[in-house]
Amino acid sequence: MTEEINFILDSTKESMEGSIAHLEKEFLNIRAGKATPQMLGGVFVDYYGSQTPLSQVANINVPDARTITVTPWEKTMLHPIEKAIMIANIGFNPMNNGDNIIISVPPLTEERRKELVKQAKSEAEDAKIGIRNARKDANTDIKKLEKDGTSEDICKTAEENVQKLTDNFIKKIEEHLAVKEAEIMKV
C-alpha cells in the first residue's frame, strides 16, 4: 500500500482511539454508587476572579465508599467551594464544618440507576458516532486518492481495513458499556 493510505489508516485509528478515551473519561463522571474524587471533576470554583477546577484549589479525599471530603488550601475558599458544588448540580448536598467540606454520597435508587444507564448508553452512542465519522473521513480521503490515480484494488483493500478498524472500535465501545452498565446496576 502507498504511504498516503498508511497515513489515512493511522490517523483514522488515532481518531477512533480518541473517541474511546473520551468515552472512558465521560464514564468516570457517571457515578455508580461508590464515592470517587472524579465525581467532582466538573466543579469549577471562582478563585480570585477566574474559574478554576476544584482539584486545583483543594485536596479531594474519599475516606470511605459513601463520603467525599474537600479540604481547601485556603480557609477563605470554604464558602466559594461549597457554593460551586451546589451550582454544579451533581446531586450532592455539601456540609461545611469550618475546616473542610464533607459530602455524603447517597445510595442510588433503582430509578436513578436506570437514568445513569441511559446516560451511559447515550455517551456510548456519541462515541460510536465519532468512530463512524472517522470512518467516513477516511473513506472520503481514500476516494480522493482513487481519483488521483491510486489503483482501485489498493483503495478497496484500504476501505476494507477502515471497516475492520471501525468494527473493532465499535466492539470496544460495546464492551466498555457492558462493564459500566453492570457497575451501575450492582447494588
Tab-separated table of N, CA, C and O in Angstrom, residues 50-166:
chain	number	residue	atom	x	y	z
A	50	SER	N	-11.223	33.995	38.510
A	50	SER	CA	-11.178	33.074	37.366
A	50	SER	C	-11.758	31.721	37.768
A	50	SER	O	-11.640	31.292	38.918
A	51	GLN	N	-12.407	31.072	36.812
A	51	GLN	CA	-12.997	29.753	37.060
A	51	GLN	C	-11.880	28.707	37.066
A	51	GLN	O	-11.220	28.489	36.059
A	52	THR	N	-11.686	28.073	38.207
A	52	THR	CA	-10.584	27.134	38.407
A	52	THR	C	-11.155	25.777	38.804
A	52	THR	O	-12.082	25.708	39.621
A	53	PRO	N	-10.605	24.664	38.259
A	53	PRO	CA	-11.079	23.338	38.680
A	53	PRO	C	-10.894	23.159	40.191
A	53	PRO	O	-9.899	23.614	40.764
A	54	LEU	N	-11.850	22.514	40.813
A	54	LEU	CA	-11.821	22.307	42.265
A	54	LEU	C	-10.521	21.642	42.712
A	54	LEU	O	-9.953	22.003	43.739
A	55	SER	N	-10.027	20.700	41.922
A	55	SER	CA	-8.816	19.965	42.304
A	55	SER	C	-7.584	20.858	42.379
A	55	SER	O	-6.565	20.461	42.933
A	56	GLN	N	-7.668	22.078	41.826
A	56	GLN	CA	-6.523	22.999	41.868
A	56	GLN	C	-6.592	23.981	43.036
A	56	GLN	O	-5.678	24.784	43.215
A	57	VAL	N	-7.664	23.932	43.822
A	57	VAL	CA	-7.766	24.821	44.981
A	57	VAL	C	-8.005	24.047	46.280
A	57	VAL	O	-8.076	24.655	47.347
A	58	ALA	N	-8.097	22.715	46.199
A	58	ALA	CA	-8.375	21.923	47.390
A	58	ALA	C	-7.933	20.470	47.200
A	58	ALA	O	-7.787	19.999	46.074
A	59	ASN	N	-7.734	19.790	48.331
A	59	ASN	CA	-7.494	18.348	48.301
A	59	ASN	C	-8.844	17.646	48.358
A	59	ASN	O	-9.701	18.012	49.170
A	60	ILE	N	-9.015	16.640	47.511
A	60	ILE	CA	-10.263	15.878	47.490
A	60	ILE	C	-9.916	14.453	47.920
A	60	ILE	O	-9.093	13.801	47.286
A	61	ASN	N	-10.534	14.003	49.024
A	61	ASN	CA	-10.262	12.662	49.540
A	61	ASN	C	-11.548	11.866	49.654
A	61	ASN	O	-12.636	12.437	49.787
A	62	VAL	N	-11.381	10.538	49.664
A	62	VAL	CA	-12.514	9.632	49.832
A	62	VAL	C	-12.191	8.708	51.004
A	62	VAL	O	-11.567	7.665	50.823
A	63	PRO	N	-12.595	9.112	52.232
A	63	PRO	CA	-12.276	8.280	53.396
A	63	PRO	C	-13.026	6.942	53.426
A	63	PRO	O	-12.524	5.972	53.966
A	64	ASP	N	-14.216	6.894	52.850
A	64	ASP	CA	-14.946	5.628	52.731
A	64	ASP	C	-15.815	5.663	51.477
A	64	ASP	O	-15.849	6.657	50.767
A	65	ALA	N	-16.542	4.581	51.216
A	65	ALA	CA	-17.281	4.431	49.955
A	65	ALA	C	-18.455	5.399	49.814
A	65	ALA	O	-18.977	5.568	48.718
A	66	ARG	N	-18.856	6.075	50.885
A	66	ARG	CA	-20.023	6.949	50.838
A	66	ARG	C	-19.708	8.405	51.186
A	66	ARG	O	-20.621	9.214	51.324
A	67	THR	N	-18.427	8.750	51.349
A	67	THR	CA	-18.077	10.100	51.782
A	67	THR	C	-16.942	10.682	50.941
A	67	THR	O	-15.983	9.986	50.626
A	68	ILE	N	-17.075	11.962	50.602
A	68	ILE	CA	-16.004	12.707	49.941
A	68	ILE	C	-15.693	13.900	50.841
A	68	ILE	O	-16.616	14.584	51.297
A	69	THR	N	-14.406	14.134	51.112
A	69	THR	CA	-14.039	15.327	51.869
A	69	THR	C	-13.218	16.245	50.971
A	69	THR	O	-12.374	15.790	50.201
A	70	VAL	N	-13.508	17.532	51.067
A	70	VAL	CA	-12.807	18.551	50.295
A	70	VAL	C	-12.147	19.493	51.305
A	70	VAL	O	-12.843	20.134	52.096
A	71	THR	N	-10.815	19.541	51.278
A	71	THR	CA	-10.083	20.410	52.185
A	71	THR	C	-9.410	21.504	51.377
A	71	THR	O	-8.435	21.245	50.661
A	72	PRO	N	-9.925	22.748	51.480
A	72	PRO	CA	-9.327	23.840	50.698
A	72	PRO	C	-7.938	24.203	51.230
A	72	PRO	O	-7.663	24.046	52.411
A	73	TRP	N	-7.103	24.696	50.338
A	73	TRP	CA	-5.765	25.116	50.732
A	73	TRP	C	-5.814	26.458	51.443
A	73	TRP	O	-4.917	26.791	52.194
A	74	GLU	N	-6.860	27.222	51.202
A	74	GLU	CA	-7.060	28.490	51.895
A	74	GLU	C	-8.430	28.443	52.558
A	74	GLU	O	-9.427	28.143	51.908
A	75	LYS	N	-8.479	28.756	53.849
A	75	LYS	CA	-9.752	28.695	54.586
A	75	LYS	C	-10.821	29.599	53.973
A	75	LYS	O	-12.002	29.298	54.034
A	76	THR	N	-10.391	30.705	53.355
A	76	THR	CA	-11.369	31.632	52.770
A	76	THR	C	-12.114	31.018	51.594
A	76	THR	O	-13.132	31.553	51.166
A	77	MET	N	-11.636	29.901	51.075
A	77	MET	CA	-12.256	29.260	49.909
A	77	MET	C	-13.391	28.301	50.283
A	77	MET	O	-14.051	27.758	49.405
A	78	LEU	N	-13.623	28.081	51.592
A	78	LEU	CA	-14.671	27.136	52.011
A	78	LEU	C	-16.036	27.466	51.406
A	78	LEU	O	-16.669	26.596	50.797
A	79	HIS	N	-16.496	28.702	51.563
A	79	HIS	CA	-17.833	29.068	51.068
A	79	HIS	C	-17.900	29.058	49.532
A	79	HIS	O	-18.882	28.540	48.978
A	80	PRO	N	-16.895	29.613	48.824
A	80	PRO	CA	-16.964	29.528	47.355
A	80	PRO	C	-16.980	28.086	46.835
A	80	PRO	O	-17.675	27.789	45.864
A	81	ILE	N	-16.246	27.180	47.507
A	81	ILE	CA	-16.234	25.771	47.087
A	81	ILE	C	-17.605	25.150	47.332
A	81	ILE	O	-18.149	24.448	46.469
A	82	GLU	N	-18.154	25.410	48.510
A	82	GLU	CA	-19.482	24.881	48.843
A	82	GLU	C	-20.515	25.353	47.817
A	82	GLU	O	-21.327	24.568	47.310
A	83	LYS	N	-20.458	26.639	47.498
A	83	LYS	CA	-21.377	27.225	46.520
A	83	LYS	C	-21.181	26.581	45.142
A	83	LYS	O	-22.154	26.238	44.453
A	84	ALA	N	-19.917	26.377	44.736
A	84	ALA	CA	-19.622	25.792	43.426
A	84	ALA	C	-20.152	24.360	43.317
A	84	ALA	O	-20.654	23.956	42.268
A	85	ILE	N	-20.058	23.593	44.404
A	85	ILE	CA	-20.565	22.213	44.390
A	85	ILE	C	-22.085	22.219	44.205
A	85	ILE	O	-22.631	21.418	43.455
A	86	MET	N	-22.759	23.163	44.858
A	86	MET	CA	-24.217	23.252	44.701
A	86	MET	C	-24.592	23.702	43.289
A	86	MET	O	-25.524	23.163	42.690
A	87	ILE	N	-23.854	24.684	42.758
A	87	ILE	CA	-24.143	25.197	41.415
A	87	ILE	C	-23.903	24.129	40.352
A	87	ILE	O	-24.604	24.092	39.337
A	88	ALA	N	-22.929	23.234	40.601
A	88	ALA	CA	-22.584	22.195	39.620
A	88	ALA	C	-23.752	21.238	39.375
A	88	ALA	O	-23.763	20.509	38.387
A	89	ASN	N	-24.720	21.215	40.283
A	89	ASN	CA	-25.936	20.413	40.115
A	89	ASN	C	-25.629	18.938	39.865
A	89	ASN	O	-26.099	18.338	38.908
A	90	ILE	N	-24.797	18.358	40.762
A	90	ILE	CA	-24.457	16.941	40.621
A	90	ILE	C	-25.157	16.090	41.677
A	90	ILE	O	-24.827	14.935	41.864
A	91	GLY	N	-26.125	16.698	42.354
A	91	GLY	CA	-26.951	15.935	43.286
A	91	GLY	C	-26.353	15.764	44.666
A	91	GLY	O	-26.770	14.873	45.405
A	92	PHE	N	-25.368	16.595	45.046
A	92	PHE	CA	-24.751	16.481	46.360
A	92	PHE	C	-25.152	17.662	47.226
A	92	PHE	O	-25.330	18.777	46.751
A	93	ASN	N	-25.245	17.412	48.530
A	93	ASN	CA	-25.527	18.459	49.482
A	93	ASN	C	-24.313	18.592	50.397
A	93	ASN	O	-24.174	17.845	51.356
A	94	PRO	N	-23.399	19.538	50.101
A	94	PRO	CA	-22.177	19.658	50.894
A	94	PRO	C	-22.435	20.219	52.291
A	94	PRO	O	-23.332	21.039	52.480
A	95	MET	N	-21.664	19.727	53.270
A	95	MET	CA	-21.757	20.232	54.645
A	95	MET	C	-20.408	20.831	55.021
A	95	MET	O	-19.372	20.189	54.854
A	96	ASN	N	-20.428	22.047	55.543
A	96	ASN	CA	-19.228	22.773	55.905
A	96	ASN	C	-19.041	22.666	57.413
A	96	ASN	O	-19.913	23.062	58.173
A	97	ASN	N	-17.890	22.136	57.871
A	97	ASN	CA	-17.654	22.030	59.315
A	97	ASN	C	-16.612	23.040	59.810
A	97	ASN	O	-16.088	22.904	60.901
A	98	GLY	N	-16.279	24.034	58.978
A	98	GLY	CA	-15.334	25.058	59.380
A	98	GLY	C	-13.907	24.803	58.914
A	98	GLY	O	-13.142	25.734	58.726
A	99	ASP	N	-13.551	23.533	58.750
A	99	ASP	CA	-12.206	23.174	58.267
A	99	ASP	C	-12.247	22.590	56.867
A	99	ASP	O	-11.359	22.831	56.059
A	100	ASN	N	-13.258	21.781	56.609
A	100	ASN	CA	-13.394	21.175	55.281
A	100	ASN	C	-14.868	20.956	54.962
A	100	ASN	O	-15.735	21.199	55.786
A	101	ILE	N	-15.085	20.480	53.744
A	101	ILE	CA	-16.453	20.241	53.289
A	101	ILE	C	-16.641	18.726	53.187
A	101	ILE	O	-15.809	18.029	52.598
A	102	ILE	N	-17.711	18.248	53.772
A	102	ILE	CA	-18.000	16.820	53.764
A	102	ILE	C	-19.222	16.592	52.887
A	102	ILE	O	-20.247	17.256	53.048
A	103	ILE	N	-19.091	15.640	51.968
A	103	ILE	CA	-20.197	15.318	51.072
A	103	ILE	C	-20.560	13.854	51.285
A	103	ILE	O	-19.712	12.972	51.113
A	104	SER	N	-21.807	13.603	51.686
A	104	SER	CA	-22.290	12.229	51.802
A	104	SER	C	-22.882	11.826	50.462
A	104	SER	O	-23.771	12.504	49.946
A	105	VAL	N	-22.388	10.741	49.924
A	105	VAL	CA	-22.886	10.251	48.641
A	105	VAL	C	-24.036	9.299	48.931
A	105	VAL	O	-23.831	8.226	49.495
A	106	PRO	N	-25.265	9.712	48.575
A	106	PRO	CA	-26.415	8.853	48.876
A	106	PRO	C	-26.417	7.606	47.998
A	106	PRO	O	-25.927	7.632	46.862
A	107	PRO	N	-26.964	6.504	48.532
A	107	PRO	CA	-27.076	5.311	47.685
A	107	PRO	C	-28.043	5.595	46.532
A	107	PRO	O	-28.969	6.384	46.681
A	108	LEU	N	-27.802	4.955	45.422
A	108	LEU	CA	-28.628	5.191	44.234
A	108	LEU	C	-29.945	4.437	44.329
A	108	LEU	O	-29.974	3.273	44.727
A	109	THR	N	-31.023	5.086	43.917
A	109	THR	CA	-32.308	4.404	43.826
A	109	THR	C	-32.345	3.633	42.499
A	109	THR	O	-31.545	3.909	41.600
A	110	GLU	N	-33.272	2.721	42.394
A	110	GLU	CA	-33.407	1.941	41.162
A	110	GLU	C	-33.673	2.853	39.963
A	110	GLU	O	-33.102	2.682	38.888
A	111	GLU	N	-34.538	3.849	40.194
A	111	GLU	CA	-34.881	4.787	39.125
A	111	GLU	C	-33.634	5.566	38.672
A	111	GLU	O	-33.394	5.736	37.479
A	112	ARG	N	-32.838	6.019	39.643
A	112	ARG	CA	-31.626	6.790	39.328
A	112	ARG	C	-30.617	5.905	38.591
A	112	ARG	O	-29.939	6.350	37.670
A	113	ARG	N	-30.529	4.646	38.986
A	113	ARG	CA	-29.624	3.711	38.298
A	113	ARG	C	-30.013	3.585	36.819
A	113	ARG	O	-29.154	3.586	35.943
A	114	LYS	N	-31.307	3.486	36.566
A	114	LYS	CA	-31.773	3.369	35.178
A	114	LYS	C	-31.456	4.634	34.384
A	114	LYS	O	-31.086	4.561	33.217
A	115	GLU	N	-31.602	5.800	35.039
A	115	GLU	CA	-31.247	7.056	34.374
A	115	GLU	C	-29.757	7.075	34.020
A	115	GLU	O	-29.375	7.517	32.934
A	116	LEU	N	-28.931	6.613	34.958
A	116	LEU	CA	-27.484	6.601	34.720
A	116	LEU	C	-27.115	5.626	33.598
A	116	LEU	O	-26.205	5.899	32.809
A	117	VAL	N	-27.830	4.505	33.517
A	117	VAL	CA	-27.588	3.566	32.418
A	117	VAL	C	-27.946	4.229	31.084
A	117	VAL	O	-27.206	4.100	30.102
A	118	LYS	N	-29.065	4.964	31.068
A	118	LYS	CA	-29.440	5.694	29.845
A	118	LYS	C	-28.360	6.695	29.469
A	118	LYS	O	-28.017	6.840	28.295
A	119	GLN	N	-27.840	7.397	30.474
A	119	GLN	CA	-26.779	8.378	30.229
A	119	GLN	C	-25.535	7.685	29.667
A	119	GLN	O	-24.915	8.172	28.722
A	120	ALA	N	-25.189	6.531	30.226
A	120	ALA	CA	-24.030	5.774	29.747
A	120	ALA	C	-24.245	5.323	28.301
A	120	ALA	O	-23.329	5.405	27.470
A	121	LYS	N	-25.465	4.873	28.000
A	121	LYS	CA	-25.768	4.447	26.626
A	121	LYS	C	-25.670	5.620	25.664
A	121	LYS	O	-25.197	5.477	24.535
A	122	SER	N	-26.108	6.792	26.111
A	122	SER	CA	-26.024	7.990	25.286
A	122	SER	C	-24.566	8.347	24.996
A	122	SER	O	-24.207	8.670	23.859
A	123	GLU	N	-23.724	8.274	26.021
A	123	GLU	CA	-22.288	8.554	25.834
A	123	GLU	C	-21.665	7.542	24.876
A	123	GLU	O	-20.843	7.892	24.027
A	124	ALA	N	-22.066	6.278	25.010
A	124	ALA	CA	-21.539	5.234	24.123
A	124	ALA	C	-21.975	5.504	22.682
A	124	ALA	O	-21.187	5.340	21.741
A	125	GLU	N	-23.209	5.946	22.512
A	125	GLU	CA	-23.703	6.246	21.166
A	125	GLU	C	-22.934	7.425	20.564
A	125	GLU	O	-22.588	7.401	19.375
A	126	ASP	N	-22.630	8.424	21.383
A	126	ASP	CA	-21.824	9.550	20.908
A	126	ASP	C	-20.441	9.078	20.453
A	126	ASP	O	-19.913	9.545	19.439
A	127	ALA	N	-19.868	8.155	21.206
A	127	ALA	CA	-18.557	7.622	20.840
A	127	ALA	C	-18.642	6.853	19.514
A	127	ALA	O	-17.752	6.961	18.660
A	128	LYS	N	-19.735	6.100	19.339
A	128	LYS	CA	-19.921	5.366	18.078
A	128	LYS	C	-20.039	6.328	16.906
A	128	LYS	O	-19.518	6.071	15.819
A	129	ILE	N	-20.713	7.448	17.136
A	129	ILE	CA	-20.846	8.458	16.079
A	129	ILE	C	-19.469	8.996	15.719
A	129	ILE	O	-19.148	9.182	14.535
A	130	GLY	N	-18.632	9.225	16.736
A	130	GLY	CA	-17.258	9.676	16.490
A	130	GLY	C	-16.485	8.674	15.653
A	130	GLY	O	-15.746	9.034	14.726
A	131	ILE	N	-16.664	7.393	15.954
A	131	ILE	CA	-15.987	6.320	15.203
A	131	ILE	C	-16.473	6.331	13.743
A	131	ILE	O	-15.671	6.259	12.809
A	132	ARG	N	-17.784	6.428	13.566
A	132	ARG	CA	-18.342	6.417	12.199
A	132	ARG	C	-17.895	7.637	11.404
A	132	ARG	O	-17.655	7.538	10.197
A	133	ASN	N	-17.790	8.782	12.077
A	133	ASN	CA	-17.302	9.982	11.389
A	133	ASN	C	-15.858	9.804	10.939
A	133	ASN	O	-15.489	10.236	9.844
A	134	ALA	N	-15.055	9.170	11.776
A	134	ALA	CA	-13.662	8.913	11.408
A	134	ALA	C	-13.616	7.982	10.186
A	134	ALA	O	-12.811	8.179	9.270
A	135	ARG	N	-14.516	6.979	10.176
A	135	ARG	CA	-14.585	6.071	9.032
A	135	ARG	C	-14.979	6.829	7.770
A	135	ARG	O	-14.382	6.650	6.703
A	136	LYS	N	-15.970	7.686	7.882
A	136	LYS	CA	-16.433	8.469	6.723
A	136	LYS	C	-15.309	9.342	6.169
A	136	LYS	O	-15.090	9.403	4.950
A	137	ASP	N	-14.601	10.020	7.072
A	137	ASP	CA	-13.483	10.872	6.644
A	137	ASP	C	-12.412	10.053	5.933
A	137	ASP	O	-11.878	10.470	4.899
A	138	ALA	N	-12.093	8.888	6.494
A	138	ALA	CA	-11.067	8.032	5.889
A	138	ALA	C	-11.509	7.570	4.500
A	138	ALA	O	-10.724	7.620	3.532
A	139	ASN	N	-12.754	7.144	4.385
A	139	ASN	CA	-13.248	6.676	3.085
A	139	ASN	C	-13.271	7.803	2.055
A	139	ASN	O	-12.976	7.585	0.879
A	140	THR	N	-13.585	9.012	2.489
A	140	THR	CA	-13.564	10.167	1.592
A	140	THR	C	-12.140	10.410	1.086
A	140	THR	O	-11.926	10.628	-0.119
A	141	ASP	N	-11.171	10.336	2.010
A	141	ASP	CA	-9.769	10.533	1.623
A	141	ASP	C	-9.301	9.439	0.660
A	141	ASP	O	-8.572	9.712	-0.298
A	142	ILE	N	-9.740	8.214	0.897
A	142	ILE	CA	-9.357	7.099	0.023
A	142	ILE	C	-9.953	7.301	-1.374
A	142	ILE	O	-9.290	7.065	-2.385
A	143	LYS	N	-11.206	7.751	-1.431
A	143	LYS	CA	-11.837	8.019	-2.734
A	143	LYS	C	-11.067	9.092	-3.506
A	143	LYS	O	-10.903	9.005	-4.723
A	144	LYS	N	-10.601	10.125	-2.793
A	144	LYS	CA	-9.799	11.168	-3.440
A	144	LYS	C	-8.532	10.583	-4.040
A	144	LYS	O	-8.148	10.930	-5.164
A	145	LEU	N	-7.895	9.688	-3.277
A	145	LEU	CA	-6.659	9.052	-3.774
A	145	LEU	C	-6.956	8.229	-5.026
A	145	LEU	O	-6.164	8.203	-5.962
A	146	GLU	N	-8.114	7.555	-5.016
A	146	GLU	CA	-8.501	6.736	-6.169
A	146	GLU	C	-8.687	7.616	-7.403
A	146	GLU	O	-8.249	7.281	-8.501
A	147	LYS	N	-9.310	8.786	-7.208
A	147	LYS	CA	-9.484	9.726	-8.326
A	147	LYS	C	-8.141	10.255	-8.823
A	147	LYS	O	-7.979	10.560	-9.995
A	148	ASP	N	-7.200	10.382	-7.876
A	148	ASP	CA	-5.875	10.900	-8.237
A	148	ASP	C	-4.967	9.840	-8.854
A	148	ASP	O	-3.801	10.113	-9.125
A	149	GLY	N	-5.467	8.639	-9.011
A	149	GLY	CA	-4.699	7.639	-9.745
A	149	GLY	C	-4.229	6.419	-8.966
A	149	GLY	O	-3.587	5.549	-9.534
A	150	THR	N	-4.529	6.333	-7.685
A	150	THR	CA	-4.164	5.136	-6.923
A	150	THR	C	-5.050	3.992	-7.417
A	150	THR	O	-6.222	4.188	-7.707
A	151	SER	N	-4.464	2.787	-7.486
A	151	SER	CA	-5.206	1.671	-8.077
A	151	SER	C	-6.454	1.323	-7.262
A	151	SER	O	-6.500	1.474	-6.050
A	152	GLU	N	-7.460	0.839	-7.996
A	152	GLU	CA	-8.755	0.534	-7.391
A	152	GLU	C	-8.629	-0.573	-6.349
A	152	GLU	O	-9.268	-0.519	-5.296
A	153	ASP	N	-7.791	-1.573	-6.621
A	153	ASP	CA	-7.613	-2.689	-5.680
A	153	ASP	C	-7.038	-2.210	-4.351
A	153	ASP	O	-7.506	-2.622	-3.280
A	154	ILE	N	-6.029	-1.347	-4.426
A	154	ILE	CA	-5.408	-0.823	-3.201
A	154	ILE	C	-6.431	-0.037	-2.400
A	154	ILE	O	-6.538	-0.181	-1.175
A	155	CYS	N	-7.217	0.766	-3.089
A	155	CYS	CA	-8.239	1.569	-2.405
A	155	CYS	C	-9.312	0.686	-1.784
A	155	CYS	O	-9.782	0.946	-0.670
A	156	LYS	N	-9.705	-0.368	-2.494
A	156	LYS	CA	-10.719	-1.294	-1.977
A	156	LYS	C	-10.206	-1.963	-0.703
A	156	LYS	O	-10.933	-2.081	0.289
A	157	THR	N	-8.948	-2.406	-0.724
A	157	THR	CA	-8.330	-3.038	0.447
A	157	THR	C	-8.281	-2.054	1.613
A	157	THR	O	-8.562	-2.415	2.763
A	158	ALA	N	-7.927	-0.811	1.315
A	158	ALA	CA	-7.857	0.224	2.359
A	158	ALA	C	-9.230	0.439	2.985
A	158	ALA	O	-9.344	0.557	4.217
A	159	GLU	N	-10.269	0.485	2.156
A	159	GLU	CA	-11.628	0.665	2.687
A	159	GLU	C	-12.031	-0.508	3.577
A	159	GLU	O	-12.680	-0.321	4.611
A	160	GLU	N	-11.626	-1.714	3.168
A	160	GLU	CA	-11.917	-2.893	3.996
A	160	GLU	C	-11.195	-2.794	5.340
A	160	GLU	O	-11.758	-3.137	6.384
A	161	ASN	N	-9.938	-2.308	5.307
A	161	ASN	CA	-9.178	-2.141	6.552
A	161	ASN	C	-9.831	-1.098	7.466
A	161	ASN	O	-9.877	-1.276	8.682
A	162	VAL	N	-10.331	-0.029	6.870
A	162	VAL	CA	-11.021	1.009	7.653
A	162	VAL	C	-12.271	0.399	8.293
A	162	VAL	O	-12.572	0.650	9.463
A	163	GLN	N	-12.989	-0.429	7.546
A	163	GLN	CA	-14.198	-1.057	8.095
A	163	GLN	C	-13.849	-2.008	9.243
A	163	GLN	O	-14.552	-2.051	10.255
A	164	LYS	N	-12.733	-2.751	9.096
A	164	LYS	CA	-12.305	-3.646	10.187
A	164	LYS	C	-11.981	-2.838	11.439
A	164	LYS	O	-12.350	-3.218	12.551
A	165	LEU	N	-11.268	-1.717	11.251
A	165	LEU	CA	-10.958	-0.822	12.380
A	165	LEU	C	-12.250	-0.357	13.052
A	165	LEU	O	-12.375	-0.397	14.279
A	166	THR	N	-13.201	0.066	12.216
A	166	THR	CA	-14.483	0.560	12.729
A	166	THR	C	-15.174	-0.522	13.553
A	166	THR	O	-15.623	-0.268	14.675
